[in-house]
């Protein structure tokens, strides 16, 4: 999935009177989430600004966390329970890596009324 996501909204959708059509659902996936032996929490966040340097150090991350903390908001909080694999002996063809990976999908409902205002102002969210 690309790092940049562009959303286009039809102007007629932005003024829809009923509650159901007021939102646009975006679904995306996070790949290569490594399993750990302890519970973890995953935060889905956004910010309206980026910083030139990371405000939160993430030494193990390939992509550095450069969202401005003053404008940061939490969209979702997800519990990720501990996962483990039993150690297995070697076989003739090899041995399984005892750390599994998973893919998680997230849905975000974007408010079309706010989207149209942001589009007029040419705002971005990260």
Short mmCIF file of N, CA, C and O in Angstrom, two decimals:
data_model
loop_
_atom_site.label_atom_id
_atom_site.label_comp_id
_atom_site.label_asym_id
_atom_site.label_seq_id
_atom_site.Cartn_x
_atom_site.Cartn_y
_atom_site.Cartn_z
N UNK A 1 0.84 -1.17 0.00
CA UNK A 1 0.00 0.00 0.00
C UNK A 1 0.89 1.24 0.00
O UNK A 1 1.88 1.28 0.71
N UNK A 2 0.55 2.25 -0.78
CA UNK A 2 1.38 3.45 -0.82
C UNK A 2 1.36 4.21 0.51
O UNK A 2 0.42 4.10 1.28
N UNK A 3 2.41 4.99 0.75
CA UNK A 3 2.47 5.79 1.97
C UNK A 3 1.48 6.94 1.94
O UNK A 3 0.97 7.35 2.96
N UNK A 4 1.22 7.48 0.75
CA UNK A 4 0.28 8.59 0.62
C UNK A 4 -1.05 8.06 0.10
O UNK A 4 -1.09 7.29 -0.84
N UNK A 5 -2.11 8.50 0.72
CA UNK A 5 -3.45 8.09 0.32
C UNK A 5 -4.24 9.35 -0.03
O UNK A 5 -4.30 10.29 0.76
N UNK A 6 -4.79 9.38 -1.21
CA UNK A 6 -5.57 10.53 -1.64
C UNK A 6 -7.03 10.12 -1.70
O UNK A 6 -7.36 9.08 -2.27
N UNK A 7 -7.90 10.93 -1.11
CA UNK A 7 -9.33 10.64 -1.07
C UNK A 7 -10.06 11.70 -1.87
O UNK A 7 -9.85 12.90 -1.66
N UNK A 8 -10.91 11.28 -2.78
CA UNK A 8 -11.75 12.21 -3.54
C UNK A 8 -13.20 12.01 -3.11
O UNK A 8 -13.67 10.88 -3.00
N UNK A 9 -13.89 13.09 -2.85
CA UNK A 9 -15.27 13.04 -2.38
C UNK A 9 -16.14 13.82 -3.35
O UNK A 9 -15.83 14.98 -3.68
N UNK A 10 -17.22 13.21 -3.81
CA UNK A 10 -18.16 13.91 -4.69
C UNK A 10 -18.88 14.99 -3.89
O UNK A 10 -19.30 14.73 -2.76
N UNK A 11 -19.04 16.19 -4.42
CA UNK A 11 -19.69 17.27 -3.66
C UNK A 11 -21.10 16.92 -3.20
O UNK A 11 -21.52 17.34 -2.14
N UNK A 12 -21.84 16.12 -3.96
CA UNK A 12 -23.21 15.78 -3.56
C UNK A 12 -23.23 14.88 -2.33
O UNK A 12 -24.15 14.94 -1.53
N UNK A 13 -22.19 14.06 -2.16
CA UNK A 13 -22.12 13.19 -0.98
C UNK A 13 -21.90 14.02 0.27
O UNK A 13 -22.42 13.73 1.33
N UNK A 14 -21.15 15.11 0.14
CA UNK A 14 -20.80 15.92 1.31
C UNK A 14 -22.02 16.60 1.92
O UNK A 14 -21.99 16.99 3.08
N UNK A 15 -23.11 16.75 1.19
CA UNK A 15 -24.29 17.42 1.74
C UNK A 15 -25.45 16.45 1.90
O UNK A 15 -26.59 16.85 1.95
N UNK A 16 -25.16 15.16 1.96
CA UNK A 16 -26.22 14.15 2.08
C UNK A 16 -26.97 14.34 3.40
O UNK A 16 -26.36 14.52 4.45
N UNK A 17 -28.30 14.33 3.36
CA UNK A 17 -29.09 14.59 4.56
C UNK A 17 -29.13 13.43 5.56
O UNK A 17 -29.26 13.65 6.74
N UNK A 18 -29.03 12.19 5.09
CA UNK A 18 -29.18 11.07 6.01
C UNK A 18 -27.84 10.73 6.67
O UNK A 18 -26.77 10.95 6.12
N UNK A 19 -27.93 10.21 7.89
CA UNK A 19 -26.74 9.93 8.71
C UNK A 19 -25.83 8.88 8.08
O UNK A 19 -24.63 8.98 8.17
N UNK A 20 -26.39 7.85 7.45
CA UNK A 20 -25.59 6.76 6.90
C UNK A 20 -24.65 7.23 5.79
O UNK A 20 -23.52 6.78 5.69
N UNK A 21 -25.11 8.12 4.93
CA UNK A 21 -24.27 8.55 3.82
C UNK A 21 -23.39 9.75 4.19
O UNK A 21 -22.71 10.30 3.35
N UNK A 22 -23.39 10.12 5.46
CA UNK A 22 -22.55 11.23 5.91
C UNK A 22 -21.09 10.80 6.07
O UNK A 22 -20.20 11.63 6.17
N UNK A 23 -20.84 9.50 6.08
CA UNK A 23 -19.49 8.99 6.32
C UNK A 23 -19.00 8.18 5.14
O UNK A 23 -19.77 7.53 4.44
N UNK A 24 -17.69 8.26 4.93
CA UNK A 24 -17.01 7.43 3.94
C UNK A 24 -16.09 6.50 4.72
O UNK A 24 -15.32 6.95 5.58
N UNK A 25 -16.18 5.22 4.45
CA UNK A 25 -15.34 4.25 5.16
C UNK A 25 -14.10 3.94 4.34
O UNK A 25 -14.19 3.61 3.16
N UNK A 26 -12.94 4.09 4.99
CA UNK A 26 -11.67 3.71 4.37
C UNK A 26 -11.15 2.52 5.16
O UNK A 26 -11.11 2.54 6.39
N UNK A 27 -10.76 1.48 4.47
CA UNK A 27 -10.21 0.29 5.11
C UNK A 27 -8.78 0.13 4.63
O UNK A 27 -8.49 0.21 3.44
N UNK A 28 -7.86 -0.05 5.57
CA UNK A 28 -6.47 -0.30 5.21
C UNK A 28 -5.90 -1.35 6.13
O UNK A 28 -6.45 -1.64 7.19
N UNK A 29 -4.79 -1.93 5.71
CA UNK A 29 -4.17 -3.03 6.46
C UNK A 29 -2.75 -2.68 6.87
O UNK A 29 -2.05 -1.96 6.17
N UNK A 30 -2.36 -3.23 8.00
CA UNK A 30 -0.98 -3.12 8.48
C UNK A 30 -0.38 -4.51 8.36
O UNK A 30 -0.91 -5.47 8.91
N UNK A 31 0.69 -4.61 7.60
CA UNK A 31 1.32 -5.91 7.39
C UNK A 31 2.54 -6.08 8.28
O UNK A 31 3.07 -5.12 8.83
N UNK A 32 2.97 -7.30 8.38
CA UNK A 32 4.21 -7.64 9.10
C UNK A 32 4.19 -7.21 10.56
O UNK A 32 5.14 -6.63 11.06
N UNK A 33 3.08 -7.46 11.24
CA UNK A 33 3.04 -7.22 12.68
C UNK A 33 3.58 -8.47 13.36
O UNK A 33 3.00 -9.55 13.23
N UNK A 34 4.69 -8.34 14.03
CA UNK A 34 5.33 -9.49 14.66
C UNK A 34 4.63 -9.84 15.95
O UNK A 34 4.22 -8.98 16.72
N UNK A 35 4.49 -11.13 16.20
CA UNK A 35 3.89 -11.61 17.45
C UNK A 35 4.90 -11.47 18.59
O UNK A 35 6.10 -11.66 18.40
N UNK A 36 4.39 -11.15 19.75
CA UNK A 36 5.23 -11.03 20.94
C UNK A 36 4.65 -11.89 22.04
O UNK A 36 3.48 -12.24 22.02
N UNK A 37 5.46 -12.20 23.03
CA UNK A 37 5.03 -13.04 24.15
C UNK A 37 4.27 -12.26 25.21
O UNK A 37 3.88 -12.81 26.22
N UNK A 38 4.09 -10.97 25.01
CA UNK A 38 3.34 -10.17 25.98
C UNK A 38 2.28 -9.35 25.24
O UNK A 38 2.39 -9.10 24.05
N UNK A 39 1.24 -8.96 25.96
CA UNK A 39 0.17 -8.17 25.37
C UNK A 39 0.72 -6.82 24.90
O UNK A 39 1.64 -6.27 25.51
N UNK A 40 0.12 -6.30 23.84
CA UNK A 40 0.52 -4.99 23.32
C UNK A 40 -0.73 -4.16 23.04
O UNK A 40 -1.84 -4.69 22.98
N UNK A 41 -0.54 -2.88 22.84
CA UNK A 41 -1.61 -1.98 22.47
C UNK A 41 -1.17 -1.25 21.21
O UNK A 41 -0.04 -0.77 21.12
N UNK A 42 -2.06 -1.21 20.23
CA UNK A 42 -1.78 -0.50 18.98
C UNK A 42 -2.69 0.72 18.92
O UNK A 42 -3.89 0.63 19.13
N UNK A 43 -2.10 1.89 18.68
CA UNK A 43 -2.86 3.13 18.55
C UNK A 43 -2.93 3.52 17.09
O UNK A 43 -1.91 3.55 16.40
N UNK A 44 -4.12 3.84 16.63
CA UNK A 44 -4.31 4.38 15.29
C UNK A 44 -4.51 5.88 15.48
O UNK A 44 -5.49 6.32 16.09
N UNK A 45 -3.55 6.68 15.00
CA UNK A 45 -3.56 8.11 15.25
C UNK A 45 -3.43 8.90 13.95
O UNK A 45 -3.06 8.35 12.92
N UNK A 46 -3.74 10.17 14.03
CA UNK A 46 -3.48 11.07 12.91
C UNK A 46 -3.06 12.43 13.46
O UNK A 46 -3.27 12.74 14.64
N UNK A 47 -2.45 13.21 12.61
CA UNK A 47 -2.06 14.56 12.96
C UNK A 47 -2.20 15.44 11.72
O UNK A 47 -2.17 14.93 10.60
N UNK A 48 -2.35 16.72 11.93
CA UNK A 48 -2.44 17.64 10.80
C UNK A 48 -1.09 18.18 10.38
O UNK A 48 -0.99 18.86 9.38
N UNK A 49 -0.05 17.87 11.15
CA UNK A 49 1.27 18.38 10.82
C UNK A 49 2.33 17.31 11.04
O UNK A 49 2.20 16.45 11.90
N UNK A 50 3.40 17.42 10.26
CA UNK A 50 4.58 16.58 10.44
C UNK A 50 5.69 17.44 11.04
O UNK A 50 5.70 18.66 10.89
N UNK A 51 6.62 16.79 11.73
CA UNK A 51 7.77 17.49 12.28
C UNK A 51 9.01 17.12 11.46
O UNK A 51 9.04 16.03 10.86
N UNK A 52 10.03 17.95 11.45
CA UNK A 52 11.25 17.61 10.70
C UNK A 52 12.04 16.48 11.36
O UNK A 52 12.88 15.86 10.73
N UNK A 53 11.76 16.21 12.62
CA UNK A 53 12.45 15.15 13.35
C UNK A 53 11.43 14.44 14.24
O UNK A 53 10.41 15.03 14.62
N UNK A 54 11.68 13.20 14.60
CA UNK A 54 10.72 12.46 15.45
C UNK A 54 10.61 13.05 16.85
O UNK A 54 11.62 13.34 17.48
N UNK A 55 9.38 13.27 17.31
CA UNK A 55 9.16 13.72 18.69
C UNK A 55 9.08 12.56 19.66
O UNK A 55 9.25 12.72 20.85
N UNK A 56 8.79 11.36 19.14
CA UNK A 56 8.81 10.13 19.93
C UNK A 56 9.83 9.22 19.27
O UNK A 56 9.72 8.92 18.08
N UNK A 57 10.82 8.79 20.02
CA UNK A 57 11.85 7.93 19.45
C UNK A 57 11.33 6.51 19.30
O UNK A 57 10.74 5.95 20.22
N UNK A 58 11.52 5.95 18.13
CA UNK A 58 11.11 4.57 17.84
C UNK A 58 12.30 3.88 17.18
O UNK A 58 12.33 3.71 15.96
N UNK A 59 13.29 3.47 17.98
CA UNK A 59 14.53 2.93 17.41
C UNK A 59 14.35 1.66 16.59
O UNK A 59 15.12 1.40 15.68
N UNK A 60 13.31 0.88 16.85
CA UNK A 60 13.12 -0.37 16.10
C UNK A 60 12.29 -0.19 14.84
O UNK A 60 12.15 -1.12 14.05
N UNK A 61 11.72 0.99 14.64
CA UNK A 61 10.83 1.21 13.49
C UNK A 61 11.61 1.62 12.25
O UNK A 61 12.53 2.43 12.32
N UNK A 62 11.20 1.04 11.12
CA UNK A 62 11.79 1.45 9.84
C UNK A 62 11.33 2.87 9.50
O UNK A 62 12.11 3.68 9.04
N UNK A 63 10.05 3.18 9.71
CA UNK A 63 9.51 4.51 9.45
C UNK A 63 9.42 5.26 10.77
O UNK A 63 8.79 4.79 11.72
N UNK A 64 10.05 6.40 10.83
CA UNK A 64 10.09 7.16 12.08
C UNK A 64 8.78 7.92 12.31
O UNK A 64 8.13 8.37 11.38
N UNK A 65 8.41 8.07 13.55
CA UNK A 65 7.15 8.68 13.97
C UNK A 65 7.33 10.20 13.99
O UNK A 65 7.79 10.77 14.97
N UNK A 66 6.97 10.86 12.89
CA UNK A 66 7.21 12.29 12.78
C UNK A 66 5.92 13.10 12.80
O UNK A 66 5.85 14.17 12.21
N UNK A 67 4.90 12.60 13.48
CA UNK A 67 3.67 13.37 13.63
C UNK A 67 3.85 14.37 14.76
O UNK A 67 4.44 14.07 15.79
N UNK A 68 3.32 15.59 14.53
CA UNK A 68 3.40 16.61 15.57
C UNK A 68 2.46 16.23 16.71
O UNK A 68 1.26 16.02 16.49
N UNK A 69 2.98 16.15 17.90
CA UNK A 69 2.19 15.69 19.05
C UNK A 69 1.11 16.68 19.46
O UNK A 69 0.07 16.28 19.99
N UNK A 70 1.29 17.98 19.20
CA UNK A 70 0.29 18.98 19.59
C UNK A 70 -1.01 18.82 18.83
O UNK A 70 -2.07 19.20 19.32
N UNK A 71 -0.96 18.31 17.59
CA UNK A 71 -2.18 18.15 16.79
C UNK A 71 -2.61 16.69 16.68
O UNK A 71 -3.56 16.38 15.97
N UNK A 72 -1.92 15.81 17.39
CA UNK A 72 -2.19 14.37 17.31
C UNK A 72 -3.53 14.03 17.98
O UNK A 72 -3.85 14.53 19.04
N UNK A 73 -4.32 13.17 17.30
CA UNK A 73 -5.56 12.67 17.87
C UNK A 73 -5.62 11.16 17.65
O UNK A 73 -5.12 10.65 16.66
N UNK A 74 -6.23 10.46 18.60
CA UNK A 74 -6.34 9.00 18.53
C UNK A 74 -7.64 8.62 17.85
O UNK A 74 -8.72 9.00 18.29
N UNK A 75 -7.53 7.85 16.77
CA UNK A 75 -8.71 7.34 16.06
C UNK A 75 -9.19 6.02 16.64
O UNK A 75 -10.36 5.72 16.62
N UNK A 76 -8.26 5.20 17.11
CA UNK A 76 -8.63 3.89 17.64
C UNK A 76 -7.55 3.32 18.53
O UNK A 76 -6.36 3.62 18.36
N UNK A 77 -7.96 2.49 19.48
CA UNK A 77 -7.04 1.78 20.37
C UNK A 77 -7.37 0.30 20.25
O UNK A 77 -8.52 -0.10 20.40
N UNK A 78 -6.36 -0.50 19.95
CA UNK A 78 -6.57 -1.93 19.70
C UNK A 78 -5.71 -2.76 20.64
O UNK A 78 -4.51 -2.52 20.78
N UNK A 79 -6.34 -3.74 21.28
CA UNK A 79 -5.62 -4.72 22.10
C UNK A 79 -5.05 -5.79 21.20
O UNK A 79 -5.76 -6.36 20.37
N UNK A 80 -3.78 -6.08 21.37
CA UNK A 80 -3.16 -7.18 20.62
C UNK A 80 -2.67 -8.17 21.66
O UNK A 80 -1.69 -7.91 22.37
N UNK A 81 -3.37 -9.29 21.80
CA UNK A 81 -2.97 -10.25 22.84
C UNK A 81 -1.65 -10.93 22.51
O UNK A 81 -1.24 -11.00 21.34
N UNK A 82 -1.00 -11.40 23.54
CA UNK A 82 0.26 -12.12 23.37
C UNK A 82 0.05 -13.34 22.48
O UNK A 82 -1.01 -13.98 22.53
N UNK A 83 1.03 -13.62 21.67
CA UNK A 83 0.99 -14.80 20.81
C UNK A 83 2.32 -15.52 20.93
O UNK A 83 3.37 -14.89 21.00
N UNK A 84 2.26 -16.80 20.92
CA UNK A 84 3.51 -17.56 20.94
C UNK A 84 3.32 -18.86 20.19
O UNK A 84 2.20 -19.34 20.01
N UNK A 85 4.42 -19.37 19.73
CA UNK A 85 4.41 -20.63 19.02
C UNK A 85 5.27 -21.61 19.80
O UNK A 85 6.30 -21.22 20.36
N UNK A 86 4.84 -22.83 19.89
CA UNK A 86 5.65 -23.82 20.59
C UNK A 86 6.93 -24.08 19.80
O UNK A 86 6.93 -24.11 18.57
N UNK A 87 8.01 -24.25 20.53
CA UNK A 87 9.28 -24.58 19.87
C UNK A 87 9.15 -25.93 19.19
O UNK A 87 8.54 -26.86 19.74
N UNK A 88 9.65 -26.02 18.00
CA UNK A 88 9.58 -27.28 17.25
C UNK A 88 10.97 -27.75 16.91
O UNK A 88 11.88 -26.94 16.71
N UNK A 89 11.15 -29.06 16.82
CA UNK A 89 12.48 -29.57 16.47
C UNK A 89 12.74 -29.38 14.98
O UNK A 89 11.83 -29.16 14.19
N UNK A 90 13.99 -29.43 14.62
CA UNK A 90 14.36 -29.34 13.21
C UNK A 90 13.88 -30.57 12.47
O UNK A 90 13.81 -31.67 13.03
N UNK A 91 13.55 -30.40 11.21
CA UNK A 91 13.17 -31.51 10.34
C UNK A 91 14.18 -31.60 9.21
O UNK A 91 15.12 -30.81 9.15
N UNK A 92 13.96 -32.52 8.30
CA UNK A 92 14.89 -32.65 7.18
C UNK A 92 14.91 -31.42 6.29
O UNK A 92 15.93 -31.06 5.71
N UNK A 93 13.77 -30.72 6.20
CA UNK A 93 13.71 -29.55 5.31
C UNK A 93 13.94 -28.23 6.05
O UNK A 93 14.05 -27.19 5.42
N UNK A 94 14.00 -28.24 7.35
CA UNK A 94 14.23 -27.01 8.08
C UNK A 94 13.41 -26.93 9.35
O UNK A 94 12.94 -27.95 9.86
N UNK A 95 13.24 -25.73 9.82
CA UNK A 95 12.54 -25.51 11.08
C UNK A 95 11.74 -24.22 10.96
O UNK A 95 12.20 -23.24 10.38
N UNK A 96 10.55 -24.21 11.53
CA UNK A 96 9.71 -23.01 11.50
C UNK A 96 10.29 -21.94 12.42
O UNK A 96 10.79 -22.24 13.51
N UNK A 97 10.22 -20.71 11.96
CA UNK A 97 10.60 -19.60 12.81
C UNK A 97 9.55 -19.47 13.90
O UNK A 97 8.36 -19.37 13.61
N UNK A 98 9.92 -19.43 15.18
CA UNK A 98 8.92 -19.43 16.25
C UNK A 98 8.20 -18.10 16.44
O UNK A 98 7.39 -17.95 17.34
N UNK A 99 8.47 -17.12 15.60
CA UNK A 99 7.78 -15.83 15.70
C UNK A 99 6.85 -15.69 14.50
O UNK A 99 7.29 -15.65 13.36
N UNK A 100 5.55 -15.62 14.78
CA UNK A 100 4.60 -15.48 13.67
C UNK A 100 4.34 -14.00 13.38
O UNK A 100 4.64 -13.12 14.18
N UNK A 101 3.79 -13.76 12.20
CA UNK A 101 3.43 -12.39 11.80
C UNK A 101 1.95 -12.41 11.43
O UNK A 101 1.40 -13.42 11.04
N UNK A 102 1.34 -11.25 11.54
CA UNK A 102 -0.07 -11.17 11.18
C UNK A 102 -0.35 -9.87 10.45
O UNK A 102 0.46 -8.95 10.45
N UNK A 103 -1.53 -9.81 9.85
CA UNK A 103 -2.01 -8.62 9.17
C UNK A 103 -3.27 -8.17 9.89
O UNK A 103 -4.14 -8.98 10.21
N UNK A 104 -3.36 -6.88 10.19
CA UNK A 104 -4.57 -6.34 10.81
C UNK A 104 -5.18 -5.33 9.87
O UNK A 104 -4.48 -4.53 9.26
N UNK A 105 -6.50 -5.36 9.73
CA UNK A 105 -7.21 -4.39 8.91
C UNK A 105 -7.99 -3.45 9.82
O UNK A 105 -8.53 -3.85 10.85
N UNK A 106 -8.05 -2.19 9.41
CA UNK A 106 -8.74 -1.15 10.19
C UNK A 106 -9.72 -0.43 9.29
O UNK A 106 -9.46 -0.19 8.12
N UNK A 107 -10.84 -0.05 9.86
CA UNK A 107 -11.83 0.76 9.15
C UNK A 107 -11.89 2.12 9.83
O UNK A 107 -11.93 2.21 11.06
N UNK A 108 -11.89 3.17 9.02
CA UNK A 108 -12.01 4.53 9.54
C UNK A 108 -13.18 5.18 8.83
O UNK A 108 -13.24 5.17 7.59
N UNK A 109 -14.12 5.70 9.57
CA UNK A 109 -15.27 6.41 9.01
C UNK A 109 -14.96 7.90 9.00
O UNK A 109 -14.88 8.53 10.05
N UNK A 110 -14.76 8.45 7.80
CA UNK A 110 -14.45 9.87 7.66
C UNK A 110 -15.74 10.66 7.46
O UNK A 110 -16.57 10.30 6.64
N UNK A 111 -15.89 11.73 8.21
CA UNK A 111 -17.07 12.59 8.14
C UNK A 111 -16.98 13.44 6.88
O UNK A 111 -16.06 14.25 6.72
N UNK A 112 -17.92 13.28 5.96
CA UNK A 112 -17.86 13.98 4.68
C UNK A 112 -18.07 15.48 4.83
O UNK A 112 -17.57 16.26 4.01
N UNK A 113 -18.78 15.92 5.87
CA UNK A 113 -18.94 17.36 6.07
C UNK A 113 -17.59 18.01 6.39
O UNK A 113 -17.26 19.06 5.86
N UNK A 114 -16.83 17.36 7.25
CA UNK A 114 -15.51 17.90 7.58
C UNK A 114 -14.54 17.74 6.43
O UNK A 114 -13.68 18.59 6.21
N UNK A 115 -14.67 16.65 5.67
CA UNK A 115 -13.79 16.44 4.52
C UNK A 115 -13.95 17.55 3.49
O UNK A 115 -12.95 18.04 2.95
N UNK A 116 -15.17 17.95 3.22
CA UNK A 116 -15.37 19.00 2.22
C UNK A 116 -14.74 20.32 2.67
O UNK A 116 -14.16 21.04 1.87
N UNK A 117 -14.82 20.63 3.97
CA UNK A 117 -14.19 21.85 4.51
C UNK A 117 -12.68 21.74 4.39
O UNK A 117 -12.00 22.69 3.97
N UNK A 118 -12.12 20.57 4.73
CA UNK A 118 -10.68 20.37 4.63
C UNK A 118 -10.21 20.47 3.18
O UNK A 118 -9.14 21.00 2.90
N UNK A 119 -11.01 19.95 2.26
CA UNK A 119 -10.64 20.00 0.86
C UNK A 119 -10.63 21.43 0.35
O UNK A 119 -9.76 21.81 -0.42
N UNK A 120 -11.58 22.24 0.79
CA UNK A 120 -11.61 23.65 0.38
C UNK A 120 -10.36 24.38 0.87
O UNK A 120 -9.80 25.21 0.18
N UNK A 121 -9.92 24.05 2.08
CA UNK A 121 -8.74 24.69 2.67
C UNK A 121 -7.44 24.01 2.23
O UNK A 121 -6.36 24.46 2.59
N UNK A 122 -7.57 22.91 1.47
CA UNK A 122 -6.42 22.11 1.02
C UNK A 122 -5.58 21.61 2.19
O UNK A 122 -4.36 21.65 2.18
N UNK A 123 -6.27 21.16 3.24
CA UNK A 123 -5.62 20.58 4.41
C UNK A 123 -5.22 19.14 4.16
O UNK A 123 -5.83 18.45 3.35
N UNK A 124 -4.23 18.68 4.88
CA UNK A 124 -3.80 17.28 4.82
C UNK A 124 -3.81 16.72 6.24
O UNK A 124 -3.66 17.44 7.21
N UNK A 125 -4.04 15.41 6.31
CA UNK A 125 -3.86 14.72 7.60
C UNK A 125 -2.88 13.58 7.36
O UNK A 125 -2.79 13.02 6.28
N UNK A 126 -2.13 13.27 8.39
CA UNK A 126 -1.09 12.25 8.30
C UNK A 126 -1.34 11.17 9.32
O UNK A 126 -1.84 11.43 10.38
#
